[in-house]
PDB file of C-alpha atoms in Angstrom:
ATOM      1  CA  MET A   1      -6.735 -28.783  -4.023  1.00  0.00           C
ATOM      2  CA  GLU A   2      -7.508 -29.454  -1.615  1.00  0.00           C
ATOM      3  CA  SER A   3     -11.520 -28.834  -1.128  1.00  0.00           C
ATOM      4  CA  LEU A   4     -12.656 -26.584   1.966  1.00  0.00           C
ATOM      5  CA  LYS A   5     -16.427 -28.797   2.046  1.00  0.00           C
ATOM      6  CA  GLY A   6     -16.509 -29.438   5.519  1.00  0.00           C
ATOM      7  CA  LYS A   7     -13.754 -28.038   6.220  1.00  0.00           C
ATOM      8  CA  ASN A   8     -13.517 -25.961  10.158  1.00  0.00           C
ATOM      9  CA  VAL A   9     -12.064 -22.082   9.122  1.00  0.00           C
ATOM     10  CA  LEU A  10     -11.976 -20.062  12.020  1.00  0.00           C
ATOM     11  CA  ILE A  11     -11.786 -16.160  10.312  1.00  0.00           C
ATOM     12  CA  VAL A  12     -10.779 -13.603  12.664  1.00  0.00           C
ATOM     13  CA  GLY A  13     -11.258 -10.568  12.563  1.00  0.00           C
ATOM     14  CA  ALA A  14     -14.904 -10.629   9.709  1.00  0.00           C
ATOM     15  CA  THR A  15     -15.429  -7.957  10.484  1.00  0.00           C
ATOM     16  CA  GLY A  16     -14.144  -5.836   8.872  1.00  0.00           C
ATOM     17  CA  GLY A  17     -14.733  -5.835   4.542  1.00  0.00           C
ATOM     18  CA  ILE A  18     -11.604  -8.702   4.014  1.00  0.00           C
ATOM     19  CA  GLY A  19     -12.454 -10.852   6.345  1.00  0.00           C
ATOM     20  CA  ALA A  20     -16.212 -10.687   5.651  1.00  0.00           C
ATOM     21  CA  GLN A  21     -15.983 -11.839   1.484  1.00  0.00           C
ATOM     22  CA  THR A  22     -13.905 -14.245   2.994  1.00  0.00           C
ATOM     23  CA  ALA A  23     -16.143 -15.456   4.558  1.00  0.00           C
ATOM     24  CA  ARG A  24     -18.953 -14.960   1.841  1.00  0.00           C
ATOM     25  CA  LEU A  25     -15.909 -17.274  -0.491  1.00  0.00           C
ATOM     26  CA  MET A  26     -15.361 -19.714   2.496  1.00  0.00           C
ATOM     27  CA  GLN A  27     -18.865 -20.109   2.502  1.00  0.00           C
ATOM     28  CA  GLY A  28     -19.509 -20.762  -1.065  1.00  0.00           C
ATOM     29  CA  SER A  29     -16.967 -23.027  -1.023  1.00  0.00           C
ATOM     30  CA  GLY A  30     -18.683 -25.296   1.599  1.00  0.00           C
ATOM     31  CA  ALA A  31     -16.269 -24.390   4.429  1.00  0.00           C
ATOM     32  CA  GLN A  32     -17.914 -24.595   8.572  1.00  0.00           C
ATOM     33  CA  LEU A  33     -17.573 -20.876   9.298  1.00  0.00           C
ATOM     34  CA  PHE A  34     -16.297 -19.724  12.760  1.00  0.00           C
ATOM     35  CA  LEU A  35     -15.943 -16.169  13.483  1.00  0.00           C
ATOM     36  CA  ALA A  36     -15.207 -13.432  15.621  1.00  0.00           C
ATOM     37  CA  GLY A  37     -14.627  -9.654  15.982  1.00  0.00           C
ATOM     38  CA  ARG A  38     -14.072  -6.941  17.844  1.00  0.00           C
ATOM     39  CA  ASN A  39     -17.695  -5.728  17.419  1.00  0.00           C
ATOM     40  CA  ALA A  40     -20.301  -7.664  17.689  1.00  0.00           C
ATOM     41  CA  ALA A  41     -22.761  -5.697  16.163  1.00  0.00           C
ATOM     42  CA  LYS A  42     -21.321  -5.940  12.429  1.00  0.00           C
ATOM     43  CA  LEU A  43     -20.180  -8.975  13.527  1.00  0.00           C
ATOM     44  CA  HIS A  44     -24.056 -10.511  14.085  1.00  0.00           C
ATOM     45  CA  ALA A  45     -24.943  -8.070  10.441  1.00  0.00           C
ATOM     46  CA  VAL A  46     -22.082 -10.427   8.811  1.00  0.00           C
ATOM     47  CA  GLY A  47     -23.290 -13.560  10.926  1.00  0.00           C
ATOM     48  CA  GLN A  48     -27.202 -12.934   9.773  1.00  0.00           C
ATOM     49  CA  GLN A  49     -25.967 -12.466   5.844  1.00  0.00           C
ATOM     50  CA  LEU A  50     -23.661 -15.647   5.091  1.00  0.00           C
ATOM     51  CA  GLN A  51     -26.692 -17.233   7.839  1.00  0.00           C
ATOM     52  CA  VAL A  52     -23.957 -18.881  10.253  1.00  0.00           C
ATOM     53  CA  PRO A  53     -25.606 -19.726  13.710  1.00  0.00           C
ATOM     54  CA  ALA A  54     -24.879 -17.151  16.718  1.00  0.00           C
ATOM     55  CA  GLN A  55     -22.650 -19.749  18.944  1.00  0.00           C
ATOM     56  CA  ARG A  56     -20.336 -19.025  16.001  1.00  0.00           C
ATOM     57  CA  LEU A  57     -19.710 -15.855  16.203  1.00  0.00           C
ATOM     58  CA  PHE A  58     -17.761 -15.053  19.000  1.00  0.00           C
ATOM     59  CA  ALA A  59     -16.824 -11.264  19.998  1.00  0.00           C
ATOM     60  CA  VAL A  60     -12.832 -10.703  20.905  1.00  0.00           C
ATOM     61  CA  ASP A  61      -9.940  -8.649  22.160  1.00  0.00           C
ATOM     62  CA  VAL A  62      -7.432  -9.864  20.799  1.00  0.00           C
ATOM     63  CA  THR A  63      -5.278  -7.994  22.692  1.00  0.00           C
ATOM     64  CA  SER A  64      -6.410  -9.669  25.288  1.00  0.00           C
ATOM     65  CA  GLU A  65      -6.094 -12.764  26.644  1.00  0.00           C
ATOM     66  CA  GLU A  66      -8.825 -13.787  28.822  1.00  0.00           C
ATOM     67  CA  SER A  67     -11.244 -13.034  25.512  1.00  0.00           C
ATOM     68  CA  VAL A  68      -8.651 -14.937  23.090  1.00  0.00           C
ATOM     69  CA  ALA A  69      -8.769 -18.338  25.613  1.00  0.00           C
ATOM     70  CA  ALA A  70     -12.259 -17.909  25.467  1.00  0.00           C
ATOM     71  CA  LEU A  71     -12.461 -17.730  21.664  1.00  0.00           C
ATOM     72  CA  ALA A  72     -11.039 -20.761  21.862  1.00  0.00           C
ATOM     73  CA  ALA A  73     -13.073 -22.418  24.187  1.00  0.00           C
ATOM     74  CA  GLY A  74     -16.149 -21.043  22.957  1.00  0.00           C
ATOM     75  CA  VAL A  75     -14.560 -22.071  18.930  1.00  0.00           C
ATOM     76  CA  GLN A  76     -13.507 -26.709  20.389  1.00  0.00           C
ATOM     77  CA  ALA A  77     -16.158 -27.068  22.799  1.00  0.00           C
ATOM     78  CA  GLN A  78     -17.292 -27.287  18.893  1.00  0.00           C
ATOM     79  CA  ILE A  79     -15.002 -28.510  17.524  1.00  0.00           C
ATOM     80  CA  PRO A  80     -11.409 -30.546  18.182  1.00  0.00           C
ATOM     81  CA  ALA A  81      -9.938 -27.720  15.581  1.00  0.00           C
ATOM     82  CA  VAL A  82     -10.133 -25.291  13.253  1.00  0.00           C
ATOM     83  CA  ASP A  83      -8.676 -27.523   9.707  1.00  0.00           C
ATOM     84  CA  VAL A  84      -7.758 -23.519   8.538  1.00  0.00           C
ATOM     85  CA  LEU A  85      -7.503 -20.125  10.306  1.00  0.00           C
ATOM     86  CA  VAL A  86      -7.413 -16.042   9.448  1.00  0.00           C
ATOM     87  CA  ILE A  87      -6.444 -13.773  10.869  1.00  0.00           C
ATOM     88  CA  LEU A  88      -6.995 -10.064   9.347  1.00  0.00           C
ATOM     89  CA  SER A  89      -7.705  -9.023  13.094  1.00  0.00           C
ATOM     90  CA  GLY A  90      -5.076  -5.381  12.847  1.00  0.00           C
ATOM     91  CA  ILE A  91      -4.557  -2.053  13.469  1.00  0.00           C
ATOM     92  CA  GLY A  92      -3.141   0.897  10.449  1.00  0.00           C
ATOM     93  CA  ILE A  93      -1.989   3.801  12.296  1.00  0.00           C
ATOM     94  CA  ILE A  94       0.823   5.929  10.347  1.00  0.00           C
ATOM     95  CA  LYS A  95       1.558   9.179  11.671  1.00  0.00           C
ATOM     96  CA  PRO A  96       5.095  10.922  10.911  1.00  0.00           C
ATOM     97  CA  MET A  97       7.349  10.920  14.788  1.00  0.00           C
ATOM     98  CA  GLU A  98       6.712  13.510  16.074  1.00  0.00           C
ATOM     99  CA  SER A  99       2.426  13.171  16.549  1.00  0.00           C
ATOM    100  CA  LEU A 100       3.063   9.720  17.740  1.00  0.00           C
ATOM    101  CA  SER A 101       2.205   8.584  20.532  1.00  0.00           C
ATOM    102  CA  ALA A 102       3.554   6.393  23.327  1.00  0.00           C
ATOM    103  CA  GLN A 103      -0.054   4.434  23.280  1.00  0.00           C
ATOM    104  CA  GLU A 104      -0.331   4.613  19.710  1.00  0.00           C
ATOM    105  CA  PHE A 105       3.018   2.612  19.141  1.00  0.00           C
ATOM    106  CA  GLN A 106       1.115   0.240  22.169  1.00  0.00           C
ATOM    107  CA  LEU A 107      -1.597  -0.196  21.306  1.00  0.00           C
ATOM    108  CA  THR A 108      -0.251  -1.332  17.616  1.00  0.00           C
ATOM    109  CA  LEU A 109       2.279  -4.053  18.980  1.00  0.00           C
ATOM    110  CA  GLN A 110      -1.006  -5.267  21.435  1.00  0.00           C
ATOM    111  CA  THR A 111      -3.040  -5.782  17.955  1.00  0.00           C
ATOM    112  CA  ASN A 112      -0.646  -6.482  15.568  1.00  0.00           C
ATOM    113  CA  LEU A 113       1.919  -8.187  16.645  1.00  0.00           C
ATOM    114  CA  PHE A 114       0.593 -10.088  20.715  1.00  0.00           C
ATOM    115  CA  GLY A 115      -2.782 -10.365  19.428  1.00  0.00           C
ATOM    116  CA  PRO A 116      -1.379 -13.156  16.491  1.00  0.00           C
ATOM    117  CA  PHE A 117       0.254 -14.813  19.624  1.00  0.00           C
ATOM    118  CA  LEU A 118      -2.434 -14.642  21.717  1.00  0.00           C
ATOM    119  CA  LEU A 119      -4.230 -17.189  18.058  1.00  0.00           C
ATOM    120  CA  LEU A 120      -1.117 -18.911  17.657  1.00  0.00           C
ATOM    121  CA  LYS A 121      -1.131 -19.918  22.028  1.00  0.00           C
ATOM    122  CA  HIS A 122      -4.282 -21.573  21.711  1.00  0.00           C
ATOM    123  CA  PHE A 123      -5.398 -22.466  18.823  1.00  0.00           C
ATOM    124  CA  LEU A 124      -2.253 -24.314  17.612  1.00  0.00           C
ATOM    125  CA  PRO A 125      -1.680 -27.092  20.791  1.00  0.00           C
ATOM    126  CA  ALA A 126      -5.457 -28.908  19.323  1.00  0.00           C
ATOM    127  CA  MET A 127      -4.049 -27.877  15.796  1.00  0.00           C
ATOM    128  CA  LYS A 128      -1.044 -30.576  16.340  1.00  0.00           C
ATOM    129  CA  GLU A 129      -3.278 -32.755  18.486  1.00  0.00           C
ATOM    130  CA  GLN A 130      -5.550 -32.880  15.589  1.00  0.00           C
ATOM    131  CA  LYS A 131      -1.484 -33.051  13.674  1.00  0.00           C
ATOM    132  CA  LYS A 132      -2.252 -30.915  10.222  1.00  0.00           C
ATOM    133  CA  GLY A 133      -3.717 -27.581  10.289  1.00  0.00           C
ATOM    134  CA  LEU A 134      -3.152 -25.349   7.784  1.00  0.00           C
ATOM    135  CA  ILE A 135      -2.481 -21.488   9.028  1.00  0.00           C
ATOM    136  CA  ILE A 136      -2.402 -17.299   7.382  1.00  0.00           C
ATOM    137  CA  ASN A 137      -1.900 -14.121   9.087  1.00  0.00           C
ATOM    138  CA  ILE A 138      -1.395 -10.846   6.350  1.00  0.00           C
ATOM    139  CA  PRO A 139       2.220  -9.053   7.714  1.00  0.00           C
ATOM    140  CA  GLY A 140       1.393  -6.330   4.669  1.00  0.00           C
ATOM    141  CA  VAL A 141       3.841  -5.010   2.317  1.00  0.00           C
ATOM    142  CA  LEU A 142       5.107  -3.715   5.152  1.00  0.00           C
ATOM    143  CA  GLY A 143       5.673  -6.403   7.115  1.00  0.00           C
ATOM    144  CA  LYS A 144       8.622  -6.194   4.122  1.00  0.00           C
ATOM    145  CA  VAL A 145       9.480  -2.916   3.258  1.00  0.00           C
ATOM    146  CA  PRO A 146       9.586   0.667   4.947  1.00  0.00           C
ATOM    147  CA  MET A 147       7.423   3.411   4.195  1.00  0.00           C
ATOM    148  CA  ALA A 148       7.235   6.709   6.080  1.00  0.00           C
ATOM    149  CA  GLY A 149       5.079   7.636   8.689  1.00  0.00           C
ATOM    150  CA  ALA A 150       4.283   4.141   9.424  1.00  0.00           C
ATOM    151  CA  ALA A 151       7.152   3.135  12.426  1.00  0.00           C
ATOM    152  CA  ALA A 152       4.051   1.832  14.566  1.00  0.00           C
ATOM    153  CA  TYR A 153       2.616  -0.314  11.972  1.00  0.00           C
ATOM    154  CA  SER A 154       5.997  -1.279  10.306  1.00  0.00           C
ATOM    155  CA  ALA A 155       8.059  -3.003  13.271  1.00  0.00           C
ATOM    156  CA  SER A 156       4.519  -4.618  14.779  1.00  0.00           C
ATOM    157  CA  LYS A 157       5.103  -6.496  11.095  1.00  0.00           C
ATOM    158  CA  TYR A 158       8.558  -6.713  10.446  1.00  0.00           C
ATOM    159  CA  GLY A 159       7.533  -8.619  14.493  1.00  0.00           C
ATOM    160  CA  LEU A 160       5.221 -10.426  12.802  1.00  0.00           C
ATOM    161  CA  SER A 161       6.863 -11.931  10.114  1.00  0.00           C
ATOM    162  CA  GLY A 162       9.694 -12.564  12.512  1.00  0.00           C
ATOM    163  CA  MET A 163       7.474 -14.552  14.530  1.00  0.00           C
ATOM    164  CA  LEU A 164       5.217 -16.667  12.155  1.00  0.00           C
ATOM    165  CA  GLN A 165       9.259 -17.771  10.659  1.00  0.00           C
ATOM    166  CA  SER A 166      10.589 -18.751  14.044  1.00  0.00           C
ATOM    167  CA  ILE A 167       7.247 -21.046  14.592  1.00  0.00           C
ATOM    168  CA  ARG A 168       7.188 -22.190  11.144  1.00  0.00           C
ATOM    169  CA  GLU A 169      10.475 -23.221  12.228  1.00  0.00           C
ATOM    170  CA  GLU A 170       9.015 -24.726  15.153  1.00  0.00           C
ATOM    171  CA  LEU A 171       6.176 -27.193  13.159  1.00  0.00           C
ATOM    172  CA  LYS A 172       8.741 -28.143  10.130  1.00  0.00           C
ATOM    173  CA  ARG A 173       8.021 -31.261  11.683  1.00  0.00           C
ATOM    174  CA  THR A 174       4.592 -31.298  11.247  1.00  0.00           C
ATOM    175  CA  GLU A 175       1.993 -30.913   9.159  1.00  0.00           C
ATOM    176  CA  ILE A 176       0.758 -27.869  10.217  1.00  0.00           C
ATOM    177  CA  ARG A 177       1.304 -25.331   7.865  1.00  0.00           C
ATOM    178  CA  ILE A 178       1.279 -21.432   7.911  1.00  0.00           C
ATOM    179  CA  THR A 179       1.421 -19.297   4.879  1.00  0.00           C
ATOM    180  CA  ASN A 180       1.654 -15.380   4.916  1.00  0.00           C
ATOM    181  CA  ILE A 181       0.710 -12.311   2.985  1.00  0.00           C
ATOM    182  CA  PHE A 182       2.381  -9.469   2.108  1.00  0.00           C
ATOM    183  CA  MET A 183      -0.541  -7.904   0.382  1.00  0.00           C
ATOM    184  CA  GLY A 184      -0.171  -4.022  -0.749  1.00  0.00           C
ATOM    185  CA  GLY A 185      -2.978  -1.125  -0.407  1.00  0.00           C
ATOM    186  CA  VAL A 186      -5.844  -2.231  -0.534  1.00  0.00           C
ATOM    187  CA  ASP A 187      -9.181  -0.100  -0.884  1.00  0.00           C
ATOM    188  CA  SER A 188     -10.565  -0.887   2.556  1.00  0.00           C
ATOM    189  CA  ALA A 189     -11.391   1.675   5.950  1.00  0.00           C
ATOM    190  CA  PHE A 190      -8.011   1.184   7.299  1.00  0.00           C
ATOM    191  CA  TRP A 191      -7.273   4.044   5.403  1.00  0.00           C
ATOM    192  CA  ASP A 192     -10.881   6.109   5.826  1.00  0.00           C
ATOM    193  CA  ASN A 193      -9.135   7.588   9.670  1.00  0.00           C
ATOM    194  CA  ILE A 194      -4.861   7.784   6.748  1.00  0.00           C
ATOM    195  CA  ASP A 195      -4.412  11.436   6.037  1.00  0.00           C
ATOM    196  CA  LEU A 196      -2.567  10.533   3.498  1.00  0.00           C
ATOM    197  CA  ARG A 197      -3.015  11.237  -0.911  1.00  0.00           C
ATOM    198  CA  VAL A 198      -3.244   7.962  -1.478  1.00  0.00           C
ATOM    199  CA  GLN A 199      -5.345   6.693  -4.704  1.00  0.00           C
ATOM    200  CA  ARG A 200      -8.080   4.387  -3.816  1.00  0.00           C
ATOM    201  CA  ASP A 201      -9.416   3.971  -7.407  1.00  0.00           C
ATOM    202  CA  LYS A 202      -5.771   1.992  -8.214  1.00  0.00           C
ATOM    203  CA  MET A 203      -5.591   0.160  -5.274  1.00  0.00           C
ATOM    204  CA  ILE A 204      -6.828  -3.633  -4.767  1.00  0.00           C
ATOM    205  CA  ARG A 205     -10.721  -4.506  -4.996  1.00  0.00           C
ATOM    206  CA  GLU A 206     -11.104  -6.229  -1.394  1.00  0.00           C
ATOM    207  CA  GLU A 207     -13.315  -9.092  -2.973  1.00  0.00           C
ATOM    208  CA  GLU A 208     -10.064  -9.189  -5.387  1.00  0.00           C
ATOM    209  CA  ALA A 209      -7.839  -9.262  -1.875  1.00  0.00           C
ATOM    210  CA  ALA A 210     -10.437 -12.081   0.017  1.00  0.00           C
ATOM    211  CA  LYS A 211     -10.068 -14.108  -2.999  1.00  0.00           C
ATOM    212  CA  ALA A 212      -6.070 -14.731  -2.591  1.00  0.00           C
ATOM    213  CA  ILE A 213      -6.694 -15.531   1.103  1.00  0.00           C
ATOM    214  CA  TRP A 214     -10.145 -17.972  -0.438  1.00  0.00           C
ATOM    215  CA  PHE A 215      -7.396 -19.273  -2.975  1.00  0.00           C
ATOM    216  CA  LEU A 216      -4.386 -19.770  -0.556  1.00  0.00           C
ATOM    217  CA  ALA A 217      -6.780 -21.814   1.451  1.00  0.00           C
ATOM    218  CA  GLN A 218      -7.093 -24.704  -0.336  1.00  0.00           C
ATOM    219  CA  GLN A 219      -3.411 -25.400  -0.766  1.00  0.00           C
ATOM    220  CA  PRO A 220      -2.296 -29.092  -1.730  1.00  0.00           C
ATOM    221  CA  ALA A 221      -1.286 -30.593   1.489  1.00  0.00           C
ATOM    222  CA  SER A 222       1.666 -32.352  -0.448  1.00  0.00           C
ATOM    223  CA  GLY A 223       2.979 -28.271   0.141  1.00  0.00           C
ATOM    224  CA  VAL A 224       2.856 -25.041   1.379  1.00  0.00           C
ATOM    225  CA  VAL A 225       2.753 -21.587   0.340  1.00  0.00           C
ATOM    226  CA  SER A 226       4.930 -20.090   2.671  1.00  0.00           C
ATOM    227  CA  GLU A 227       4.347 -16.576   0.938  1.00  0.00           C
ATOM    228  CA  MET A 228       2.175 -14.361  -1.549  1.00  0.00           C
ATOM    229  CA  VAL A 229       2.437 -10.962  -2.138  1.00  0.00           C
ATOM    230  CA  LEU A 230      -0.050  -9.094  -3.760  1.00  0.00           C
ATOM    231  CA  GLN A 231       0.035  -5.455  -4.430  1.00  0.00           C
ATOM    232  CA  PRO A 232      -1.455  -2.809  -6.993  1.00  0.00           C
ATOM    233  CA  PHE A 233       0.366  -2.732 -10.251  1.00  0.00           C
ATOM    234  CA  ASN A 234       1.264   0.960 -10.955  1.00  0.00           C
ATOM    235  CA  HIS A 235       2.779   0.506  -7.122  1.00  0.00           C
ATOM    236  CA  GLN A 236       5.191  -2.092  -6.526  1.00  0.00           C
ATOM    237  CA  ALA A 237       7.821  -1.852  -3.411  1.00  0.00           C
ATOM    238  CA  ILE A 238       8.758  -5.396  -3.890  1.00  0.00           C
TER     239      ILE A 238
END
């Protein structure tokens, strides 16, 4: 396995439960963290807990190219390129078609699909200059199998999966690797505002989801884990 010691790791979506847990594990392995998230107050709280310097904390709106460009400029002013980019940003709107608004559908695509596109657009060139790098995305199980009420979410995640497979083809002659985690139900804030009967006590815990990301960030340089499926034992959809 590759050591994370001294590696430059950017986690986008570091203010969420999985993101904060992942940051803690990465730091414990000696990585130099760069953290980004939507909520500036939450971001600085996570940064303070992990003693990450303020200049390595970035409030970002992944739906805005101007905001993502500013993130890339801020990171690349400090290092030539990130070694590991973990994209955890995203939203979940689970509603039946008749109550799903056009605005909600568009926001889901903007955040879950266009956001990763912008991040790759602005961080891949520096990785190509460095001739190496690892990008970890979380399309989730709904990027492989559908679910009733998830028209917007599944559209964004199926699109993300297809986009990443296409980009992977472009990167075949480089040492830049893309790993996708198709993660099932995680007991996180994702479910707080979703009106579904779910057994959160039987879901994957945030810290276990973070351990999977941390493990994949250390995959050997001689190979690549193209994808991992991680889902609750009692609800295996794939």
